[in-house]
Coordinates of C-alpha atoms in Angstrom, one line a residue:
M1 CA 112.3 80.9 109.5
T2 CA 109.6 79.9 107.0
A3 CA 108.5 82.7 104.7
L4 CA 105.0 83.8 105.1
T5 CA 104.2 83.3 101.4
D6 CA 105.2 79.6 101.6
R7 CA 102.6 78.6 104.2
T8 CA 100.0 76.3 102.8
D9 CA 98.2 75.3 105.9
D10 CA 95.1 76.9 107.3
R11 CA 96.5 77.9 110.7
W12 CA 96.0 81.6 110.2
D13 CA 93.9 83.5 107.7
D14 CA 95.8 85.0 104.8
G15 CA 92.8 86.8 103.2
F16 CA 92.5 90.5 102.6
I17 CA 90.2 90.8 105.6
A18 CA 91.0 88.4 108.4
R19 CA 88.0 86.8 110.1
S20 CA 88.0 85.5 113.6
R21 CA 86.8 81.9 113.7
Q22 CA 86.5 79.4 116.5
Q23 CA 89.3 76.9 115.9
P24 CA 88.7 73.2 116.8
V25 CA 90.7 71.9 119.7
D26 CA 93.1 69.1 118.7
Q27 CA 93.6 66.2 121.0
G28 CA 96.9 65.7 122.7
D29 CA 98.7 62.5 123.1
E30 CA 97.6 61.9 126.6
H31 CA 96.0 64.1 129.3
D32 CA 96.2 63.0 132.9
G33 CA 93.4 65.4 134.0
E34 CA 95.3 67.5 136.5
D35 CA 93.8 70.9 137.5
G36 CA 95.4 74.3 137.1
D37 CA 96.3 73.9 133.4
D38 CA 97.5 77.1 131.7
A39 CA 98.6 75.6 128.5
L40 CA 98.2 77.3 125.2
V41 CA 95.3 75.1 124.2
R42 CA 93.1 77.0 126.6
A43 CA 94.8 80.3 125.7
V44 CA 93.5 79.9 122.1
S45 CA 90.2 78.1 122.4
G46 CA 89.2 78.6 126.0
T47 CA 88.7 74.9 126.8
V48 CA 90.8 71.8 126.8
S49 CA 89.4 68.6 125.5
G50 CA 91.5 65.5 124.9
A51 CA 91.7 61.8 125.3
G52 CA 93.1 60.6 128.6
S53 CA 95.2 57.5 129.1
D54 CA 92.0 55.5 129.7
G55 CA 90.4 56.7 126.5
G56 CA 87.9 59.0 128.3
K57 CA 87.4 62.7 128.1
A58 CA 89.7 65.0 130.1
P59 CA 87.9 67.6 132.2
T60 CA 87.3 71.1 130.9
F61 CA 89.2 73.8 132.8
P62 CA 88.3 77.5 133.2
L63 CA 90.4 80.0 131.3
S64 CA 92.9 81.8 133.4
P65 CA 93.4 85.6 133.2
E66 CA 96.8 85.0 131.4
G67 CA 95.1 82.6 129.0
Q68 CA 92.3 85.0 128.3
A69 CA 94.8 87.8 127.5
L70 CA 96.9 85.5 125.3
R71 CA 93.8 84.3 123.4
L72 CA 92.8 87.9 122.6
R73 CA 96.3 88.8 121.5
L74 CA 96.6 85.7 119.3
D75 CA 93.2 86.5 117.7
A76 CA 94.3 90.1 117.2
L77 CA 97.6 89.0 115.7
R78 CA 95.8 86.6 113.3
Q79 CA 93.5 89.4 112.1
L80 CA 96.4 91.8 111.9
V81 CA 98.3 89.5 109.6
G82 CA 95.2 88.9 107.5
L83 CA 94.6 92.6 107.1
S84 CA 98.2 93.3 106.3
R85 CA 98.9 90.6 103.7
T86 CA 98.1 92.9 100.8
R87 CA 100.0 95.8 102.3
L88 CA 103.2 94.2 103.6
D89 CA 105.5 91.6 102.1
G90 CA 105.7 88.0 103.4
K91 CA 109.1 88.4 104.9
T92 CA 108.0 91.2 107.1
L93 CA 105.1 89.2 108.5
A94 CA 107.1 85.9 108.7
E95 CA 107.8 86.3 112.4
A96 CA 104.1 86.9 113.2
G97 CA 103.2 83.9 111.0
R98 CA 105.6 81.7 112.8
V99 CA 104.2 82.7 116.2
L100 CA 100.7 81.9 115.0
D101 CA 101.9 78.6 113.6
E102 CA 103.7 77.5 116.7
A103 CA 100.8 78.6 118.9
A104 CA 98.5 76.4 116.8
A105 CA 101.0 73.5 116.9
R106 CA 101.4 73.8 120.7
R107 CA 97.6 74.0 121.1
G108 CA 97.2 70.5 119.7
L109 CA 99.7 68.9 122.0
S110 CA 99.7 67.8 125.6
P111 CA 98.9 70.7 128.0
Q112 CA 100.0 68.6 131.0
H113 CA 103.6 68.6 130.0
T114 CA 106.3 71.4 130.2
V115 CA 109.2 71.1 127.9
V116 CA 112.4 72.5 129.3
A117 CA 115.7 72.7 127.4
I118 CA 119.2 72.7 129.0
A119 CA 121.5 74.8 126.9
G120 CA 125.0 75.9 127.3
A121 CA 128.5 76.4 125.8
T122 CA 131.2 73.8 125.4
G123 CA 132.5 72.5 128.7
S124 CA 129.8 74.2 130.8
G125 CA 128.6 70.9 132.3
K126 CA 125.1 71.0 131.0
S127 CA 125.0 67.2 130.2
T128 CA 126.3 66.5 133.7
L129 CA 123.5 68.6 135.1
F130 CA 121.0 66.9 132.8
N131 CA 122.1 63.5 134.1
S132 CA 122.0 64.7 137.7
L133 CA 118.4 65.9 137.3
A134 CA 117.4 62.7 135.7
G135 CA 119.2 60.6 138.3
V136 CA 120.7 58.3 135.6
Q137 CA 123.4 58.5 133.1
I138 CA 121.6 59.5 129.9
S139 CA 123.6 62.1 128.1
E140 CA 127.3 61.3 127.4
T141 CA 129.8 63.4 129.3
G142 CA 133.6 63.6 128.9
L143 CA 136.5 65.7 127.8
R144 CA 135.9 65.1 124.1
R145 CA 134.3 68.1 122.4
P146 CA 131.6 68.3 121.3
T147 CA 130.1 65.6 123.4
T148 CA 126.4 66.0 122.7
A149 CA 125.7 65.7 119.0
A150 CA 121.9 65.7 119.0
P151 CA 119.1 66.7 121.4
I152 CA 118.3 64.0 124.0
A153 CA 115.0 64.0 125.9
C154 CA 114.0 62.7 129.2
S155 CA 110.3 62.6 130.1
W156 CA 108.9 62.1 133.7
S157 CA 105.5 61.0 132.5
D158 CA 103.7 59.4 129.5
G159 CA 101.9 61.4 126.8
A160 CA 104.8 63.6 125.6
A161 CA 105.3 61.8 122.3
G162 CA 103.7 64.5 120.2
L163 CA 105.9 67.2 121.9
L164 CA 109.0 65.2 121.2
D165 CA 107.9 64.6 117.6
R166 CA 107.6 68.3 117.2
L167 CA 111.2 68.7 118.4
E168 CA 112.2 66.0 115.9
I169 CA 113.8 63.9 118.6
P170 CA 113.9 60.3 117.4
G171 CA 112.8 57.4 119.6
R172 CA 116.3 56.2 120.3
L173 CA 117.1 59.5 122.0
R174 CA 114.1 59.5 124.3
R175 CA 114.7 58.3 127.9
R176 CA 113.0 57.9 131.2
P177 CA 114.5 59.1 134.5
R178 CA 115.3 56.9 137.5
E179 CA 112.2 56.4 139.6
T180 CA 112.7 58.1 143.0
S181 CA 110.5 59.4 145.8
E182 CA 111.1 62.9 144.4
G183 CA 110.0 62.0 140.9
G184 CA 106.3 63.0 141.5
A185 CA 107.3 66.6 141.9
L186 CA 108.6 66.6 138.3
R187 CA 105.6 64.8 136.8
G188 CA 104.8 66.4 133.4
L189 CA 108.4 67.6 132.9
V190 CA 110.2 66.9 129.5
L191 CA 113.8 67.8 129.8
V192 CA 115.9 68.2 126.7
D193 CA 119.7 68.2 126.6
L194 CA 121.0 70.3 123.7
P195 CA 124.3 70.3 121.8
D196 CA 126.8 73.0 122.6
L197 CA 125.6 76.4 121.3
D198 CA 129.2 77.3 120.3
S199 CA 130.0 74.0 118.7
A200 CA 132.3 74.0 115.7
V201 CA 129.8 71.7 113.9
G202 CA 127.2 73.8 112.2
A203 CA 124.5 71.1 112.4
H204 CA 124.8 71.2 116.2
R205 CA 124.1 74.9 116.3
D206 CA 121.2 74.4 114.0
H207 CA 119.7 71.8 116.4
V208 CA 120.1 74.4 119.2
D209 CA 118.4 77.2 117.3
R210 CA 115.5 75.0 116.2
V211 CA 114.7 73.5 119.6
L212 CA 115.1 76.8 121.4
A213 CA 112.3 78.2 119.2
L214 CA 109.9 75.4 120.3
V215 CA 110.5 74.6 123.9
D216 CA 108.5 76.1 126.8
A217 CA 111.4 77.1 129.0
V218 CA 115.2 77.1 128.9
V219 CA 117.9 76.4 131.6
W220 CA 121.0 78.2 130.5
V221 CA 124.1 76.6 132.0
V222 CA 127.3 78.8 132.3
D223 CA 130.6 78.2 134.0
P224 CA 133.0 80.5 135.8
E225 CA 135.1 80.9 132.7
K226 CA 132.5 81.5 130.0
Y227 CA 129.6 83.1 131.8
A228 CA 130.4 86.4 130.0
D229 CA 130.9 84.8 126.6
A230 CA 129.8 87.2 123.8
V231 CA 128.2 84.4 121.8
L232 CA 125.9 83.5 124.6
H233 CA 124.8 87.0 125.5
E234 CA 124.6 88.6 122.0
R235 CA 123.1 85.7 120.1
Y236 CA 120.9 84.2 122.6
L237 CA 120.3 85.9 126.0
R238 CA 119.9 89.4 124.6
P239 CA 117.4 88.6 121.8
L240 CA 115.4 86.5 124.3
A241 CA 115.3 89.1 127.0
G242 CA 111.5 89.2 126.8
H243 CA 111.4 85.5 127.8
A244 CA 112.7 86.1 131.3
E245 CA 109.8 84.4 133.0
V246 CA 110.6 81.1 131.2
T247 CA 114.4 81.4 131.7
F248 CA 116.7 79.8 134.3
V249 CA 120.4 80.8 134.4
V250 CA 122.6 78.6 136.5
L251 CA 126.2 79.1 137.3
N252 CA 127.7 75.5 137.3
Q253 CA 131.0 74.4 138.8
V254 CA 130.8 76.7 141.8
D255 CA 132.8 74.0 143.6
R256 CA 135.8 75.4 141.7
L257 CA 135.4 78.8 143.2
P258 CA 136.9 79.3 146.7
G259 CA 135.4 81.3 149.5
E260 CA 133.1 84.1 148.4
S261 CA 134.2 84.0 144.8
A262 CA 130.9 82.2 143.8
D263 CA 128.8 85.0 145.2
L264 CA 131.0 87.6 143.3
V265 CA 130.7 85.7 140.1
L266 CA 126.9 85.4 140.6
D267 CA 126.6 89.1 141.2
D268 CA 128.6 89.9 138.0
L269 CA 126.4 87.4 136.1
R270 CA 123.3 89.2 137.3
R271 CA 124.8 92.5 136.2
L272 CA 125.4 91.1 132.7
L273 CA 121.9 89.8 132.5
D274 CA 120.6 93.1 133.6
D275 CA 122.7 94.7 130.8
D276 CA 121.1 92.2 128.4
G277 CA 117.7 93.5 129.4
I278 CA 116.6 90.4 131.2
A279 CA 114.4 91.0 134.2
L280 CA 115.5 89.0 137.3
G281 CA 113.0 87.2 139.4
E282 CA 114.0 88.7 142.7
H283 CA 112.0 90.2 145.6
G284 CA 108.8 88.5 144.4
E285 CA 108.9 90.0 140.9
P286 CA 108.5 87.9 137.8
G287 CA 111.7 87.3 135.8
A288 CA 114.6 84.9 135.3
T289 CA 115.8 82.7 138.0
V290 CA 119.6 82.9 138.7
L291 CA 121.4 80.5 141.1
G292 CA 124.7 78.7 141.5
L293 CA 125.3 74.9 141.7
S294 CA 127.7 72.1 141.1
A295 CA 126.3 69.3 138.9
L296 CA 129.4 67.3 139.8
T297 CA 129.0 67.4 143.6
G298 CA 125.3 67.9 143.7
E299 CA 125.5 71.3 145.5
G300 CA 122.4 73.3 144.6
V301 CA 121.0 70.7 142.2
G302 CA 118.2 69.9 144.7
E303 CA 117.2 73.6 144.8
L304 CA 117.1 73.7 141.0
R305 CA 115.0 70.5 140.9
E306 CA 112.6 72.0 143.3
L307 CA 112.3 75.2 141.3
I308 CA 111.8 73.3 138.1
G309 CA 109.2 71.0 139.7
Q310 CA 107.2 74.0 141.0
F311 CA 107.5 75.6 137.6
T312 CA 106.2 72.4 135.9
Q313 CA 103.3 72.0 138.2
E314 CA 102.1 75.5 137.5
K315 CA 101.6 74.4 133.8
G316 CA 101.8 78.0 132.6
A317 CA 105.1 77.8 130.8
A318 CA 103.6 77.3 127.3
T319 CA 101.3 80.3 127.8
R320 CA 104.2 82.5 129.1
R321 CA 106.5 81.4 126.2
I322 CA 104.0 82.2 123.5
S323 CA 103.1 85.4 125.2
A324 CA 106.8 86.4 125.1
D325 CA 107.0 85.4 121.5
V326 CA 104.0 87.6 120.8
D327 CA 105.7 90.4 122.7
R328 CA 108.8 90.1 120.5
A329 CA 106.8 90.0 117.3
A330 CA 104.9 93.1 118.4
V331 CA 108.1 95.0 119.0
R332 CA 109.4 94.1 115.6
L333 CA 106.1 95.0 113.9
R334 CA 105.8 98.3 115.7
P335 CA 107.5 100.4 113.0
L336 CA 105.0 99.0 110.5
Y337 CA 101.9 100.1 112.5
V338 CA 102.9 103.0 114.7
A339 CA 104.5 106.3 113.6
D340 CA 104.5 109.8 115.0
G341 CA 102.0 108.8 117.6
H342 CA 99.1 109.0 115.2
A343 CA 96.5 106.3 116.0
G344 CA 93.6 107.4 113.8
P345 CA 94.6 109.5 110.7
E346 CA 91.9 110.8 108.4
I347 CA 91.4 113.2 105.6
G348 CA 90.9 116.6 107.2
E349 CA 88.1 118.9 106.1
Q350 CA 90.5 121.5 104.9
A351 CA 92.3 118.9 102.7
R352 CA 89.0 117.8 101.3
A353 CA 88.0 121.4 100.5
D354 CA 91.3 122.1 98.8
F355 CA 91.0 119.0 96.8
E356 CA 87.5 119.9 95.6
D357 CA 88.6 123.5 94.8
R358 CA 91.5 122.2 92.6
L359 CA 89.1 119.8 90.8
A360 CA 86.7 122.7 90.3
E361 CA 89.5 124.8 88.9
A362 CA 90.5 121.9 86.6
V363 CA 87.0 121.7 85.1
G364 CA 86.7 125.5 84.8
A365 CA 83.8 125.8 87.2
Y366 CA 84.4 129.5 87.8
A367 CA 84.8 130.3 84.1
A368 CA 81.7 128.3 83.4
G369 CA 79.8 130.3 86.0
L370 CA 81.0 133.6 84.4
A371 CA 80.0 132.3 81.0
A372 CA 76.5 131.3 82.2
E373 CA 76.1 134.8 83.8
R374 CA 77.2 136.5 80.5
A375 CA 74.8 134.3 78.6
W376 CA 71.9 135.2 80.9
R377 CA 72.6 138.9 80.5
R378 CA 73.1 138.6 76.8
N379 CA 69.8 136.9 76.4
A380 CA 68.2 139.6 78.5
G381 CA 69.7 142.2 76.3
K382 CA 68.3 140.5 73.2
A383 CA 64.8 140.3 74.7
C384 CA 64.7 143.8 76.3
G385 CA 66.8 145.8 73.9
T386 CA 65.4 148.3 71.4
P387 CA 64.4 146.8 68.0
W388 CA 66.7 149.3 66.1
L389 CA 69.7 148.3 68.1
R390 CA 69.0 144.7 67.8
L391 CA 68.5 145.1 64.0
W392 CA 71.8 147.0 63.8
R393 CA 73.6 144.3 65.7
W394 CA 72.2 141.7 63.4
Y395 CA 73.3 143.7 60.4
E396 CA 76.8 144.1 61.8
S397 CA 77.1 140.4 62.6
R398 CA 76.1 139.6 59.0
R399 CA 78.4 142.2 57.5
A400 CA 81.6 141.5 59.4
P401 CA 81.4 138.2 61.2
R402 CA 85.2 137.7 61.1
S403 CA 85.9 141.1 62.6
L404 CA 83.5 140.4 65.4
A405 CA 85.0 137.0 66.0
G406 CA 88.5 138.6 66.2
L407 CA 87.3 141.2 68.6
A408 CA 85.6 138.5 70.7
S409 CA 88.8 136.5 70.7
L410 CA 90.8 139.5 71.9
A411 CA 88.2 140.2 74.6
A412 CA 88.5 136.6 75.7
I413 CA 92.2 136.9 75.8
G414 CA 91.9 140.0 77.9
R415 CA 89.7 138.3 80.4
N416 CA 91.8 135.1 80.5
P417 CA 95.3 135.2 79.1
G418 CA 95.5 131.4 79.3
A419 CA 92.7 131.2 76.7
F420 CA 95.3 132.1 74.0
E421 CA 97.1 128.8 74.6
A422 CA 96.6 125.9 72.3
P423 CA 93.8 123.3 73.2
V424 CA 96.4 120.6 73.7
E425 CA 98.3 122.8 76.2
E426 CA 95.0 123.5 78.0
E427 CA 94.3 119.8 78.3
V428 CA 97.8 119.2 79.6
T429 CA 97.4 122.0 82.2
A430 CA 94.1 120.6 83.3
R431 CA 95.5 117.1 83.7
Q432 CA 98.5 118.5 85.7
R433 CA 96.1 120.3 88.0
V434 CA 94.2 117.1 88.6
E435 CA 97.4 115.1 89.3
Q436 CA 98.7 117.8 91.6
A437 CA 95.4 117.8 93.5
V438 CA 95.6 114.0 93.9
R439 CA 99.2 114.1 95.0
T440 CA 98.4 116.8 97.5
V441 CA 95.4 115.1 99.1
A442 CA 97.3 111.8 99.2
E443 CA 100.3 113.4 101.0
E444 CA 97.9 115.1 103.5
A445 CA 96.2 111.7 104.2
A446 CA 99.5 109.9 104.6
I447 CA 100.9 112.3 107.2
G448 CA 101.7 110.4 110.4
L449 CA 101.3 106.9 108.8
P450 CA 104.1 104.3 108.9
D451 CA 105.9 104.0 105.5
P452 CA 104.1 100.9 104.2
W453 CA 100.6 102.3 104.9
A454 CA 101.6 105.8 103.6
Q455 CA 102.7 104.1 100.4
A456 CA 99.4 102.2 100.2
V457 CA 97.4 105.4 100.6
R458 CA 99.4 107.1 97.8
E459 CA 99.0 104.1 95.5
T460 CA 95.3 104.0 96.2
A461 CA 95.0 107.7 95.3
V462 CA 96.9 107.2 92.1
R463 CA 94.8 104.2 91.0
G464 CA 91.6 106.2 91.6
A465 CA 92.9 109.1 89.6
E466 CA 93.8 107.1 86.5
R467 CA 90.6 108.0 84.6
L468 CA 89.8 111.1 86.6
P469 CA 90.8 113.7 84.0
E470 CA 88.6 112.0 81.4
A471 CA 85.7 111.8 83.8
L472 CA 86.0 115.5 84.7
D473 CA 86.1 116.4 81.0
E474 CA 82.9 114.5 80.4
I475 CA 81.3 116.3 83.3
A476 CA 82.5 119.7 81.9
V477 CA 81.0 118.9 78.5
T478 CA 77.7 117.6 79.9
L479 CA 77.0 120.2 82.5
G480 CA 78.6 123.0 80.6
A481 CA 76.4 122.4 77.5
A482 CA 73.9 125.0 78.6
V483 CA 76.4 127.8 78.4
A484 CA 78.9 126.3 75.9
V485 CA 76.5 125.4 73.1
P486 CA 75.7 128.4 70.8
G487 CA 72.0 129.3 70.9
A488 CA 71.3 127.8 74.3
K489 CA 69.1 130.1 76.2
P490 CA 68.8 130.4 80.0
P491 CA 65.4 130.6 81.6
R492 CA 63.6 133.9 81.7
P493 CA 62.3 135.7 84.8
T494 CA 58.6 136.5 85.1
W495 CA 59.1 140.2 84.5
W496 CA 60.6 139.7 81.1
P497 CA 57.2 139.8 79.2
A498 CA 56.4 143.2 80.9
A499 CA 59.8 144.5 79.8
V500 CA 59.2 143.3 76.2
L501 CA 55.8 145.0 76.2
A502 CA 57.3 148.2 77.5
Q503 CA 59.9 148.1 74.8
A504 CA 57.3 147.4 72.2
A505 CA 55.2 150.4 73.5
M506 CA 58.3 152.6 73.2
T507 CA 58.7 151.4 69.6
L508 CA 55.1 152.1 68.8
L509 CA 55.4 155.6 70.2
Q510 CA 58.3 156.2 67.9
V511 CA 56.4 154.8 64.9
Y512 CA 53.2 156.6 65.8
G513 CA 55.0 160.0 66.4
G514 CA 57.0 159.5 63.1
L515 CA 53.9 158.8 61.1
W516 CA 52.1 161.7 62.7
L517 CA 54.9 164.0 61.8
L518 CA 55.2 162.6 58.3
G519 CA 51.4 163.3 57.8
Q520 CA 51.9 166.9 58.8
I521 CA 54.9 167.3 56.4
V522 CA 53.0 165.9 53.4
G523 CA 49.9 168.1 54.3
V524 CA 47.5 165.2 55.2
L525 CA 47.3 166.4 58.8
G526 CA 47.2 169.8 60.2
P527 CA 50.4 171.4 61.5
R528 CA 50.9 170.4 65.1
L529 CA 54.6 169.6 65.7
L530 CA 54.9 169.4 69.4
A531 CA 52.7 166.4 70.0
P532 CA 54.4 164.0 67.4
V533 CA 57.8 165.3 68.4
L534 CA 57.1 164.6 72.1
L535 CA 55.8 161.1 71.2
M536 CA 59.0 160.3 69.1
V537 CA 61.3 161.7 71.8
A538 CA 59.5 159.6 74.4
G539 CA 59.9 156.5 72.3
I540 CA 63.5 157.2 71.5
V541 CA 64.5 158.0 75.1
G542 CA 62.2 155.4 76.7
G543 CA 63.6 152.5 74.7
P544 CA 67.1 152.8 76.0
L545 CA 65.8 153.6 79.4
V546 CA 63.8 150.4 79.4
E547 CA 66.8 148.5 78.2
W548 CA 69.0 150.0 80.9
A549 CA 66.5 149.3 83.6
C550 CA 66.3 145.7 82.4
S551 CA 70.1 145.3 82.4
I552 CA 70.1 146.6 86.0
A553 CA 67.3 144.2 87.0
A554 CA 69.1 141.3 85.2
R555 CA 72.3 141.6 87.2
G556 CA 70.9 139.7 90.2
P557 CA 69.3 136.9 88.3
A558 CA 72.2 136.6 86.0
R559 CA 74.6 136.4 88.9
R560 CA 72.5 133.7 90.7
Y561 CA 72.2 131.8 87.4
G562 CA 76.0 131.8 87.0
Q563 CA 76.6 130.9 90.6
D564 CA 74.1 128.0 90.2
A565 CA 75.9 126.8 87.1
E566 CA 79.3 127.0 88.9
R567 CA 77.9 125.2 92.0
K568 CA 76.5 122.4 89.9
L569 CA 79.8 121.9 88.1
R570 CA 81.7 122.1 91.4
Q571 CA 79.4 119.5 93.0
A572 CA 79.7 117.2 90.0
A573 CA 83.5 117.5 90.0
A574 CA 83.7 117.0 93.7
G575 CA 81.4 114.0 93.6
C576 CA 83.6 112.4 90.9
G577 CA 86.7 113.1 93.0
R578 CA 85.2 111.7 96.1
A579 CA 84.1 108.5 94.4
R580 CA 87.4 107.9 92.7
V581 CA 90.0 109.3 95.1
L582 CA 88.7 110.4 98.5
E583 CA 86.5 107.4 99.3
P584 CA 89.1 104.8 98.4
V585 CA 91.7 106.7 100.4
A586 CA 89.3 107.0 103.3
A587 CA 88.7 103.2 103.1
E588 CA 92.5 102.7 103.2
L589 CA 92.8 104.9 106.3
L590 CA 89.9 102.9 107.9
R591 CA 91.8 99.7 107.2
Y592 CA 94.9 101.2 108.8
R593 CA 92.9 102.3 111.9
E594 CA 91.5 98.7 112.1
V595 CA 95.0 97.1 112.0
R596 CA 96.3 99.8 114.4
E597 CA 93.6 98.8 116.9
Q598 CA 94.5 95.1 116.3
Y599 CA 98.1 95.9 116.8
G600 CA 97.2 97.8 120.0
T601 CA 95.6 94.6 121.3
V602 CA 98.6 92.5 120.3
A603 CA 101.0 94.9 122.0
A604 CA 98.9 95.4 125.0
G605 CA 100.3 92.3 126.6
G606 CA 103.8 93.7 126.5
T607 CA 103.5 94.2 130.3
K608 CA 104.7 91.0 131.9
L609 CA 102.2 88.5 133.3
S610 CA 101.5 88.7 136.9
T611 CA 102.3 85.1 137.6
T612 CA 105.5 84.8 139.7
R613 CA 107.8 81.9 140.6
Q614 CA 108.5 81.7 144.2

């Protein structure tokens, strides 16, 4: 099987995003213009166009329902492979690539021919049956084993050269049957006699495996002694169970079985085929054809010839064979695209909210909001406080700045014990929070995904988070400058001038009352103590009252100012996280949903085609 990464042709798109394109229809070797064509050329492109034997154009046939279904599945498989190239390794997609390559190869060859291989074990009599169907001695028979060393072909009509070249059958091993009155029923048939599938010569088995992967149908020949052979069932019949509609199983040498023994052996053969998972074409249902015959005496050969002739005239073997190949590829690919029944995963709202909360915690949005609120209230206290208290605070700050700084540090530690840690440790903690947030949201998004796509989601999240801590630090510095830079002042409400005037009035009352009282003491003014004392008391009491009222009034605006600062920081951190992590992860999930839909189209044809063989 050719590795996917070694393919150099343009038969299927290997880009990151596969694009459907109308493929040109190659011309076959020769078309005889018969109606009812179901070959793969129409399954892929919808029309058949080729050169007939007279050099003219062959007619264009309508696309059958089976051909339409197969064309859609092949297009979906092509897009599926293209979308998956960067997510899955080449070996994983090799089978799908081989199916696409073989479909394209069969498309360019004669749609009027059906290639049927005759395969069997040593001594089963397949070469004798081959000669009997051809009506002439073509394949060598005898007691010497192995007798058939290379595939031999017999074609009932012209135009099959391309098909035989594809099978690598040289011209010296290509034969024509004996012309009889029954030959017209087999027109379009290309019969291939294969070497023994259990041959002791490895090259013979290689021929068998190679040709079986390319032919349209197979006639398996078994004999009464080896019909239950493990090699036949385990290596060939069981893996090809999905190809039942293009499978014939004939029990040869029934002339050696006395009485009802042939029927008993046939029944046991049907049982074994059923155990292999091969559907049997009985009671009008599509499936494998099973019958007994004797190639030596000719018993039952006519019935087989009639069945093969009818099968050939239907011209649907290539479509059925490729459909079965697509079915098998879809089964093998299923673990890569389907897991836990989830068809459309996405990042939930709760996961998004938790991720944004963790980023907000990493940038200290809540702490920044509290700092902004404290800054607003501190600024209000400076503007609305009594002049004497403000003067005292200034004096204390000038007299003992270190003591105040120490007290402030202790207060900060009391509010946030983590603030006592070293800056490096704080940075490490913030980075760990970001990494934890990214891991958590990636795991949430990967729930229900097949392993390759879950890993792709995790890698996408990790790549997006490489510079996320630095970006968050920049956001924290930029948006937190208003509260982090010393001297930065929040905006003032409209009532602050009135509060400042009221505080100034209280101060003037104190000064005026004090001067009045001083004038009375020195004898400049007449003695009248009550009035100046009342003015001074009013100023002394009124100043703190105004300051207290302003602090009460400042709580609401300060809280809103802090919440606004926290919200802005949260939004900025969330926006950065969305751009770097959530959106790339969502895009990866969207890609998975797309390939999951394409896989659904590919696997939708798993139900067998309705065409039956009577």
